[in-house]
mmCIF file of C-alpha atoms and ligand atoms in Angstrom:
data_model
loop_
_atom_site.group_PDB
_atom_site.id
_atom_site.type_symbol
_atom_site.label_atom_id
_atom_site.label_comp_id
_atom_site.label_asym_id
_atom_site.label_seq_id
_atom_site.Cartn_x
_atom_site.Cartn_y
_atom_site.Cartn_z
ATOM 1 C CA MET A 100 0.000 0.000 0.000
ATOM 2 C CA ASN A 101 1.190 3.504 -0.801
ATOM 3 C CA ILE A 102 0.916 6.116 1.945
ATOM 4 C CA ALA A 103 0.929 9.925 1.736
ATOM 5 C CA VAL A 104 1.748 11.817 4.936
ATOM 6 C CA PHE A 105 0.488 15.405 5.284
ATOM 7 C CA VAL A 106 2.528 17.751 7.485
ATOM 8 C CA SER A 107 2.805 21.431 8.429
ATOM 9 C CA GLY A 108 5.465 21.608 11.131
ATOM 10 C CA ASN A 109 8.221 19.777 12.938
ATOM 11 C CA GLY A 110 7.283 16.316 11.698
ATOM 12 C CA THR A 111 8.139 14.229 14.743
ATOM 13 C CA ASN A 112 5.161 12.005 13.958
ATOM 14 C CA LEU A 113 6.314 11.706 10.350
ATOM 15 C CA GLN A 114 9.720 10.644 11.721
ATOM 16 C CA ALA A 115 8.121 7.975 13.904
ATOM 17 C CA ILE A 116 6.236 6.652 10.870
ATOM 18 C CA ILE A 117 9.379 6.680 8.693
ATOM 19 C CA ASP A 118 11.215 4.768 11.437
ATOM 20 C CA ALA A 119 8.377 2.231 11.696
ATOM 21 C CA VAL A 120 8.522 1.643 7.934
ATOM 22 C CA LEU A 121 12.325 1.340 7.941
ATOM 23 C CA GLY A 122 12.146 -1.001 10.922
ATOM 24 C CA GLY A 123 9.657 -3.239 9.104
ATOM 25 C CA LYS A 124 6.800 -2.640 11.553
ATOM 26 C CA ILE A 125 4.671 -0.975 8.879
ATOM 27 C CA LYS A 126 4.740 -2.944 5.638
ATOM 28 C CA ALA A 127 3.855 -0.134 3.261
ATOM 29 C CA LYS A 128 5.636 2.606 1.380
ATOM 30 C CA ILE A 129 5.562 6.343 2.095
ATOM 31 C CA ARG A 130 5.307 7.538 -1.500
ATOM 32 C CA LEU A 131 4.730 11.219 -0.803
ATOM 33 C CA VAL A 132 4.947 13.851 1.921
ATOM 34 C CA VAL A 133 2.575 16.757 1.329
ATOM 35 C CA SER A 134 2.906 20.137 3.035
ATOM 36 C CA ASP A 135 1.114 23.473 2.985
ATOM 37 C CA ASN A 136 4.217 25.086 4.516
ATOM 38 C CA GLU A 137 7.491 25.207 2.618
ATOM 39 C CA ASP A 138 9.393 25.925 5.844
ATOM 40 C CA ALA A 139 8.155 22.826 7.662
ATOM 41 C CA TYR A 140 11.069 20.925 9.180
ATOM 42 C CA ALA A 141 9.099 17.783 8.341
ATOM 43 C CA LEU A 142 10.141 18.322 4.697
ATOM 44 C CA THR A 143 13.810 18.004 5.682
ATOM 45 C CA ARG A 144 12.992 14.751 7.441
ATOM 46 C CA ALA A 145 11.251 13.478 4.286
ATOM 47 C CA ARG A 146 14.132 14.467 2.013
ATOM 48 C CA ASP A 147 16.662 12.879 4.377
ATOM 49 C CA ALA A 148 14.686 9.655 4.028
ATOM 50 C CA ASN A 149 14.560 10.010 0.218
ATOM 51 C CA ILE A 150 10.809 10.477 0.185
ATOM 52 C CA GLU A 151 9.294 12.646 -2.523
ATOM 53 C CA THR A 152 7.700 15.877 -1.306
ATOM 54 C CA PHE A 153 4.909 18.030 -2.667
ATOM 55 C CA VAL A 154 4.590 21.551 -1.243
ATOM 56 C CA LEU A 155 1.553 23.629 -2.081
ATOM 57 C CA SER A 156 0.944 27.013 -0.499
ATOM 58 C CA PRO A 157 -2.748 27.806 -0.014
ATOM 59 C CA LYS A 158 -2.032 31.361 -1.172
ATOM 60 C CA GLY A 159 -3.649 32.081 -4.505
ATOM 61 C CA PHE A 160 -6.400 29.479 -4.114
ATOM 62 C CA SER A 161 -9.854 30.934 -3.792
ATOM 63 C CA SER A 162 -11.412 27.835 -2.240
ATOM 64 C CA ARG A 163 -10.442 24.839 -0.135
ATOM 65 C CA GLU A 164 -11.768 22.562 -2.907
ATOM 66 C CA ASP A 165 -9.500 24.064 -5.578
ATOM 67 C CA TYR A 166 -6.500 23.627 -3.316
ATOM 68 C CA ASP A 167 -7.426 20.031 -2.502
ATOM 69 C CA LYS A 168 -8.007 19.206 -6.199
ATOM 70 C CA GLU A 169 -4.366 20.051 -6.927
ATOM 71 C CA ILE A 170 -3.261 17.728 -4.154
ATOM 72 C CA ILE A 171 -5.599 14.952 -5.336
ATOM 73 C CA LYS A 172 -3.917 15.076 -8.774
ATOM 74 C CA GLU A 173 -0.580 14.296 -7.117
ATOM 75 C CA LEU A 174 -2.053 11.551 -4.958
ATOM 76 C CA GLU A 175 -3.627 9.875 -7.984
ATOM 77 C CA LYS A 176 -0.287 9.803 -9.807
ATOM 78 C CA LYS A 177 1.133 7.849 -6.871
ATOM 79 C CA ASP A 178 -1.787 5.466 -6.363
ATOM 80 C CA ILE A 179 -2.157 6.456 -2.725
ATOM 81 C CA GLY A 180 -4.285 4.130 -0.580
ATOM 82 C CA LEU A 181 -3.895 5.845 2.790
ATOM 83 C CA ILE A 182 -3.610 9.494 3.801
ATOM 84 C CA VAL A 183 -1.979 10.154 7.168
ATOM 85 C CA LEU A 184 -2.444 13.623 8.637
ATOM 86 C CA ALA A 185 0.520 14.232 10.950
ATOM 87 C CA GLY A 186 0.321 17.743 12.342
ATOM 88 C CA PHE A 187 -1.297 19.037 9.137
ATOM 89 C CA MET A 188 -2.789 22.293 10.420
ATOM 90 C CA ARG A 189 -5.337 22.765 7.679
ATOM 91 C CA LEU A 190 -8.877 21.536 7.306
ATOM 92 C CA VAL A 191 -9.437 19.295 4.318
ATOM 93 C CA SER A 192 -12.544 19.839 2.181
ATOM 94 C CA ASP A 193 -15.606 17.578 2.031
ATOM 95 C CA LEU A 194 -14.616 16.814 -1.557
ATOM 96 C CA PHE A 195 -11.298 15.436 -0.345
ATOM 97 C CA ILE A 196 -12.935 13.433 2.431
ATOM 98 C CA LYS A 197 -15.468 11.888 0.014
ATOM 99 C CA LYS A 198 -12.701 10.991 -2.436
ATOM 100 C CA TYR A 199 -10.695 9.184 0.268
ATOM 101 C CA LYS A 200 -13.571 8.009 2.433
ATOM 102 C CA ASN A 201 -12.346 6.013 5.439
ATOM 103 C CA LYS A 202 -8.809 6.240 4.109
ATOM 104 C CA ILE A 203 -7.688 9.324 6.045
ATOM 105 C CA LEU A 204 -6.221 9.071 9.555
ATOM 106 C CA ASN A 205 -5.434 11.810 12.048
ATOM 107 C CA VAL A 206 -3.627 11.971 15.375
ATOM 108 C CA HIS A 207 -4.964 14.347 17.996
ATOM 109 C CA PRO A 208 -3.098 15.216 21.222
ATOM 110 C CA ALA A 209 -6.076 14.863 23.589
ATOM 111 C CA LEU A 210 -8.783 12.348 24.429
ATOM 112 C CA LEU A 211 -11.491 13.144 21.874
ATOM 113 C CA PRO A 212 -14.199 14.317 21.945
ATOM 114 C CA SER A 213 -12.571 16.593 24.550
ATOM 115 C CA PHE A 214 -10.275 19.448 23.565
ATOM 116 C CA LYS A 215 -10.719 19.457 19.805
ATOM 117 C CA GLY A 216 -8.846 21.955 17.663
ATOM 118 C CA MET A 217 -5.347 23.281 17.301
ATOM 119 C CA HIS A 218 -4.210 23.349 20.958
ATOM 120 C CA GLY A 219 -5.358 20.064 22.465
ATOM 121 C CA ILE A 220 -2.487 19.705 24.944
ATOM 122 C CA LYS A 221 -2.550 23.287 26.233
ATOM 123 C CA ASP A 222 -6.346 23.456 26.405
ATOM 124 C CA ALA A 223 -6.513 20.273 28.496
ATOM 125 C CA PHE A 224 -3.656 21.455 30.744
ATOM 126 C CA LEU A 225 -5.227 24.873 31.391
ATOM 127 C CA TYR A 226 -8.622 23.273 32.016
ATOM 128 C CA GLY A 227 -7.021 21.320 34.848
ATOM 129 C CA VAL A 228 -7.886 17.781 33.771
ATOM 130 C CA LYS A 229 -6.329 14.946 35.774
ATOM 131 C CA LYS A 230 -6.060 12.758 32.694
ATOM 132 C CA THR A 231 -5.583 13.554 29.036
ATOM 133 C CA GLY A 232 -4.055 11.567 26.204
ATOM 134 C CA VAL A 233 -3.828 10.788 22.519
ATOM 135 C CA THR A 234 -6.441 9.800 19.960
ATOM 136 C CA VAL A 235 -5.929 8.292 16.509
ATOM 137 C CA HIS A 236 -9.082 8.455 14.428
ATOM 138 C CA PHE A 237 -10.529 8.293 10.934
ATOM 139 C CA VAL A 238 -11.227 11.724 9.469
ATOM 140 C CA ASP A 239 -14.785 12.612 8.543
ATOM 141 C CA GLU A 240 -16.518 15.863 7.549
ATOM 142 C CA LYS A 241 -16.543 17.276 11.085
ATOM 143 C CA LEU A 242 -13.470 18.544 12.944
ATOM 144 C CA ASP A 243 -11.737 15.931 15.120
ATOM 145 C CA HIS A 244 -14.868 13.805 14.966
ATOM 146 C CA GLY A 245 -14.422 10.590 12.959
ATOM 147 C CA PRO A 246 -14.430 7.007 14.324
ATOM 148 C CA ILE A 247 -11.764 6.399 16.971
ATOM 149 C CA ILE A 248 -9.142 3.750 16.250
ATOM 150 C CA LEU A 249 -6.849 3.951 19.284
ATOM 151 C CA GLN A 250 -6.730 6.052 22.427
ATOM 152 C CA GLU A 251 -4.290 6.148 25.287
ATOM 153 C CA ALA A 252 -4.611 8.152 28.484
ATOM 154 C CA VAL A 253 -1.900 9.797 30.522
ATOM 155 C CA GLU A 254 -2.005 11.222 34.071
ATOM 156 C CA VAL A 255 -1.491 14.919 34.625
ATOM 157 C CA GLU A 256 0.706 14.882 37.729
ATOM 158 C CA GLU A 257 0.560 17.408 40.567
ATOM 159 C CA ASN A 258 3.827 19.078 39.486
ATOM 160 C CA GLU A 259 3.177 18.786 35.743
ATOM 161 C CA THR A 260 4.160 21.700 33.484
ATOM 162 C CA LEU A 261 2.894 22.263 29.959
ATOM 163 C CA GLU A 262 6.342 21.256 28.697
ATOM 164 C CA THR A 263 6.477 17.963 30.598
ATOM 165 C CA LEU A 264 2.926 17.151 29.512
ATOM 166 C CA GLU A 265 3.775 17.874 25.867
ATOM 167 C CA ALA A 266 6.747 15.537 26.073
ATOM 168 C CA LYS A 267 4.585 12.745 27.547
ATOM 169 C CA ILE A 268 1.893 13.200 24.890
ATOM 170 C CA HIS A 269 4.361 13.221 21.998
ATOM 171 C CA LYS A 270 5.999 10.057 23.266
ATOM 172 C CA ILE A 271 2.621 8.302 23.207
ATOM 173 C CA GLU A 272 1.780 9.674 19.743
ATOM 174 C CA HIS A 273 5.009 8.314 18.309
ATOM 175 C CA ARG A 274 4.058 4.816 19.424
ATOM 176 C CA LEU A 275 0.281 4.913 18.912
ATOM 177 C CA TYR A 276 0.182 6.438 15.423
ATOM 178 C CA PRO A 277 2.515 3.916 13.745
ATOM 179 C CA GLU A 278 0.518 1.146 15.442
ATOM 180 C CA ALA A 279 -2.779 2.457 14.000
ATOM 181 C CA ILE A 280 -1.168 2.769 10.560
ATOM 182 C CA ARG A 281 0.081 -0.804 10.817
ATOM 183 C CA LEU A 282 -3.443 -2.010 11.643
ATOM 184 C CA PHE A 283 -4.915 -0.074 8.709
ATOM 185 C CA THR A 284 -2.340 -1.259 6.169
ATOM 186 C CA GLU A 285 -2.840 -4.863 7.288
ATOM 187 C CA GLY A 286 -6.592 -4.530 6.730
ATOM 188 C CA LYS A 287 -7.392 -5.076 10.396
ATOM 189 C CA LEU A 288 -9.756 -2.136 10.947
ATOM 190 C CA LYS A 289 -13.482 -2.333 10.370
ATOM 191 C CA ILE A 290 -15.924 0.504 11.035
ATOM 192 C CA GLU A 291 -19.365 -0.522 12.303
ATOM 193 C CA ASN A 292 -21.755 2.226 13.426
ATOM 194 C CA ARG A 293 -18.906 4.585 14.281
ATOM 195 C CA LYS A 294 -17.130 1.900 16.286
ATOM 196 C CA VAL A 295 -13.810 0.704 14.988
ATOM 197 C CA LYS A 296 -13.338 -3.050 15.410
ATOM 198 C CA ILE A 297 -9.746 -4.253 15.462
ATOM 199 C CA LYS A 298 -9.284 -7.700 14.015
ATOM 200 C CA GLU A 299 -5.922 -9.002 15.172
ATOM 201 C CA ALA A 300 -5.206 -12.649 14.339
HETATM 202 C C1 GAR B 462 1.135 16.634 17.131
HETATM 203 O O1 GAR B 462 1.177 16.759 18.526
HETATM 204 C C2 GAR B 462 -0.283 16.372 16.667
HETATM 205 O O2 GAR B 462 -1.024 15.600 17.558
HETATM 206 C C3 GAR B 462 -0.827 17.764 16.571
HETATM 207 O O3 GAR B 462 0.215 18.512 16.027
HETATM 208 C C4 GAR B 462 1.452 17.982 16.472
HETATM 209 C C5 GAR B 462 2.368 17.838 15.281
HETATM 210 O O4 GAR B 462 3.675 17.533 15.689
HETATM 211 N N1 GAR B 462 -2.025 17.820 15.781
HETATM 212 C C6 GAR B 462 -3.091 18.540 16.097
HETATM 213 O O5 GAR B 462 -3.144 19.260 17.064
HETATM 214 C C7 GAR B 462 -4.242 18.412 15.127
HETATM 215 N N2 GAR B 462 -5.401 19.025 15.669
HETATM 216 P P1 GAR B 462 4.724 16.975 14.651
HETATM 217 O O6 GAR B 462 4.754 17.933 13.458
HETATM 218 O O7 GAR B 462 6.035 16.997 15.414
HETATM 219 O O8 GAR B 462 4.321 15.578 14.253
#
């Protein structure tokens, strides 16, 4: 299966996925890394791993659909079977979601449906929750809403700082996301009434 990973920033999740492919845990190929930000450090990580990149600035596009159509053209050339959003800080259009229905994954740094949006870790920390965590889910038309594949909780300790919490969350993401991708690429995920069944042998 060919995978495209969408990034906007540092790309630590991309790195974890690259490492899982290189280590043989994920038996699929990352054919393309897509970014809306030419300065994303994630692009350096992709190039260092000899993965093709496609950078498209949203500037100059009058609609989300037009932007996504350009990306779809690239994905079709590469016969992409799975889209992995890894810190891609842009909403994808309904057109895109329909085209790749149940083939788009996202990682979110909180326990959905709590603390949706761009600042999941900070929002949970400032709210004062005792537990937060990581969610990997299918992407549907609503923000941070699709069927949940994997979730893992983490304690917010008495002396926790935002920085220590971020480090704990990222560590979980880097393990959980490759695992969800492995399950998808091995055909082990089945969605039934919003619930994701995991069929391990
Ligand atoms: C990750 O923590 C990811 O969960 C988050 O962006 C970060 C990207 O880091 N995504 C969201 O908040 C999406 N709503 P990375 O570029 O180092 O992988």
